[in-house]
PDB file of C-alpha atoms in Angstrom:
ATOM      1  CA  MET A   1      -2.082 -58.740   0.588  1.00 60.00           C
ATOM      2  CA  ALA A   2      -1.384 -55.073   1.183  1.00 63.00           C
ATOM      3  CA  ARG A   3      -1.161 -53.763   4.708  1.00 67.00           C
ATOM      4  CA  LYS A   4      -3.159 -50.763   5.761  1.00 65.00           C
ATOM      5  CA  LYS A   5      -1.156 -47.802   6.931  1.00 64.00           C
ATOM      6  CA  ASN A   6      -1.980 -46.626  10.404  1.00 64.00           C
ATOM      7  CA  LYS A   7      -2.809 -42.977  10.300  1.00 64.00           C
ATOM      8  CA  THR A   8      -1.725 -41.584  13.620  1.00 65.00           C
ATOM      9  CA  ALA A   9      -2.073 -37.925  14.326  1.00 70.00           C
ATOM     10  CA  ALA A  10       1.326 -36.349  14.863  1.00 82.00           C
ATOM     11  CA  ILE A  11       1.695 -34.272  17.990  1.00 83.00           C
ATOM     12  CA  ASP A  12       2.202 -30.606  17.289  1.00 87.00           C
ATOM     13  CA  PRO A  13       5.867 -29.695  17.937  1.00 87.00           C
ATOM     14  CA  GLU A  14       4.798 -26.331  19.343  1.00 89.00           C
ATOM     15  CA  TYR A  15       2.620 -28.131  21.893  1.00 87.00           C
ATOM     16  CA  LEU A  16       5.545 -30.355  22.887  1.00 87.00           C
ATOM     17  CA  LYS A  17       7.785 -27.312  23.316  1.00 87.00           C
ATOM     18  CA  LYS A  18       5.238 -25.585  25.565  1.00 88.00           C
ATOM     19  CA  GLN A  19       4.804 -28.796  27.556  1.00 87.00           C
ATOM     20  CA  HIS A  20       8.561 -29.108  28.031  1.00 86.00           C
ATOM     21  CA  ASP A  21       8.962 -25.441  28.935  1.00 86.00           C
ATOM     22  CA  SER A  22       6.296 -25.715  31.612  1.00 87.00           C
ATOM     23  CA  LEU A  23       8.260 -28.507  33.314  1.00 87.00           C
ATOM     24  CA  VAL A  24      11.582 -26.657  33.443  1.00 89.00           C
ATOM     25  CA  ARG A  25      12.493 -25.824  37.028  1.00 89.00           C
ATOM     26  CA  ARG A  26      13.431 -22.158  37.267  1.00 90.00           C
ATOM     27  CA  HIS A  27      12.792 -21.367  40.923  1.00 91.00           C
ATOM     28  CA  ARG A  28      15.543 -22.239  43.348  1.00 91.00           C
ATOM     29  CA  GLN A  29      14.855 -22.945  47.016  1.00 91.00           C
ATOM     30  CA  VAL A  30      17.497 -23.462  49.688  1.00 94.00           C
ATOM     31  CA  ILE A  31      16.940 -25.248  52.980  1.00 94.00           C
ATOM     32  CA  TYR A  32      19.188 -25.573  55.982  1.00 97.00           C
ATOM     33  CA  LEU A  33      19.311 -28.728  58.088  1.00 96.00           C
ATOM     34  CA  ASN A  34      20.829 -29.299  61.492  1.00 98.00           C
ATOM     35  CA  ASP A  35      23.256 -32.151  62.213  1.00 98.00           C
ATOM     36  CA  ARG A  36      20.576 -34.607  63.340  1.00 98.00           C
ATOM     37  CA  GLU A  37      18.375 -33.907  60.314  1.00 97.00           C
ATOM     38  CA  ILE A  38      21.182 -34.370  57.793  1.00 96.00           C
ATOM     39  CA  ALA A  39      22.323 -37.535  59.560  1.00 97.00           C
ATOM     40  CA  ALA A  40      18.789 -38.934  59.295  1.00 97.00           C
ATOM     41  CA  ILE A  41      18.610 -37.983  55.598  1.00 96.00           C
ATOM     42  CA  GLU A  42      22.006 -39.587  54.895  1.00 96.00           C
ATOM     43  CA  ARG A  43      21.002 -42.755  56.733  1.00 97.00           C
ATOM     44  CA  TYR A  44      17.721 -42.954  54.813  1.00 96.00           C
ATOM     45  CA  CYS A  45      19.464 -42.394  51.467  1.00 95.00           C
ATOM     46  CA  ASP A  46      22.042 -45.079  52.247  1.00 96.00           C
ATOM     47  CA  MET A  47      19.434 -47.537  53.477  1.00 96.00           C
ATOM     48  CA  PHE A  48      17.073 -47.115  50.518  1.00 95.00           C
ATOM     49  CA  LYS A  49      19.770 -46.389  47.909  1.00 95.00           C
ATOM     50  CA  VAL A  50      18.483 -42.942  46.962  1.00 94.00           C
ATOM     51  CA  GLN A  51      20.591 -41.727  44.042  1.00 93.00           C
ATOM     52  CA  THR A  52      19.621 -38.056  43.875  1.00 94.00           C
ATOM     53  CA  ARG A  53      18.684 -36.158  46.974  1.00 94.00           C
ATOM     54  CA  ALA A  54      17.178 -33.281  44.994  1.00 93.00           C
ATOM     55  CA  SER A  55      14.479 -35.502  43.531  1.00 93.00           C
ATOM     56  CA  PHE A  56      13.996 -37.147  46.942  1.00 95.00           C
ATOM     57  CA  PHE A  57      13.411 -33.766  48.609  1.00 95.00           C
ATOM     58  CA  ARG A  58      11.186 -32.599  45.755  1.00 94.00           C
ATOM     59  CA  GLU A  59       9.015 -35.726  45.894  1.00 94.00           C
ATOM     60  CA  ALA A  60       8.737 -35.644  49.690  1.00 95.00           C
ATOM     61  CA  ILE A  61       7.812 -31.963  49.772  1.00 95.00           C
ATOM     62  CA  MET A  62       5.291 -32.174  46.942  1.00 94.00           C
ATOM     63  CA  GLU A  63       3.699 -35.292  48.432  1.00 95.00           C
ATOM     64  CA  LYS A  64       3.151 -33.423  51.696  1.00 95.00           C
ATOM     65  CA  VAL A  65       1.890 -30.264  49.974  1.00 94.00           C
ATOM     66  CA  ILE A  66      -0.557 -32.104  47.730  1.00 93.00           C
ATOM     67  CA  SER A  67      -1.931 -34.247  50.558  1.00 93.00           C
ATOM     68  CA  GLU A  68      -2.453 -31.139  52.717  1.00 91.00           C
ATOM     69  CA  LEU A  69      -4.214 -29.325  49.869  1.00 90.00           C
ATOM     70  CA  GLU A  70      -6.477 -32.315  49.259  1.00 88.00           C
ATOM     71  CA  ASP A  71      -7.317 -32.598  52.964  1.00 87.00           C
ATOM     72  CA  ASN A  72      -8.091 -28.894  53.298  1.00 84.00           C
ATOM     73  CA  HIS A  73      -9.967 -28.187  50.092  1.00 78.00           C
ATOM     74  CA  PRO A  74     -12.665 -25.522  50.304  1.00 76.00           C
ATOM     75  CA  THR A  75     -16.240 -26.698  50.772  1.00 74.00           C
ATOM     76  CA  LEU A  76     -19.489 -25.021  49.831  1.00 72.00           C
ATOM     77  CA  PHE A  77     -21.218 -25.607  53.153  1.00 64.00           C
TER      78      PHE A  77
END
């Protein structure tokens, strides 16, 4: 008995390139922390085994930004 071939639509390589390019991080931001803040960050990273602080900061910042934007969305009335 012959098997039917699954015809799956291939994703356009140009689309994948645009998708990848949109996720590339090009904008650098620098923050300064005082001694107490960096000690708290180091303790947190040690306690919860955070491997990369950059992704930790990025996730924490974006979580705060997105929640604030959702809470303060414009209303019609």
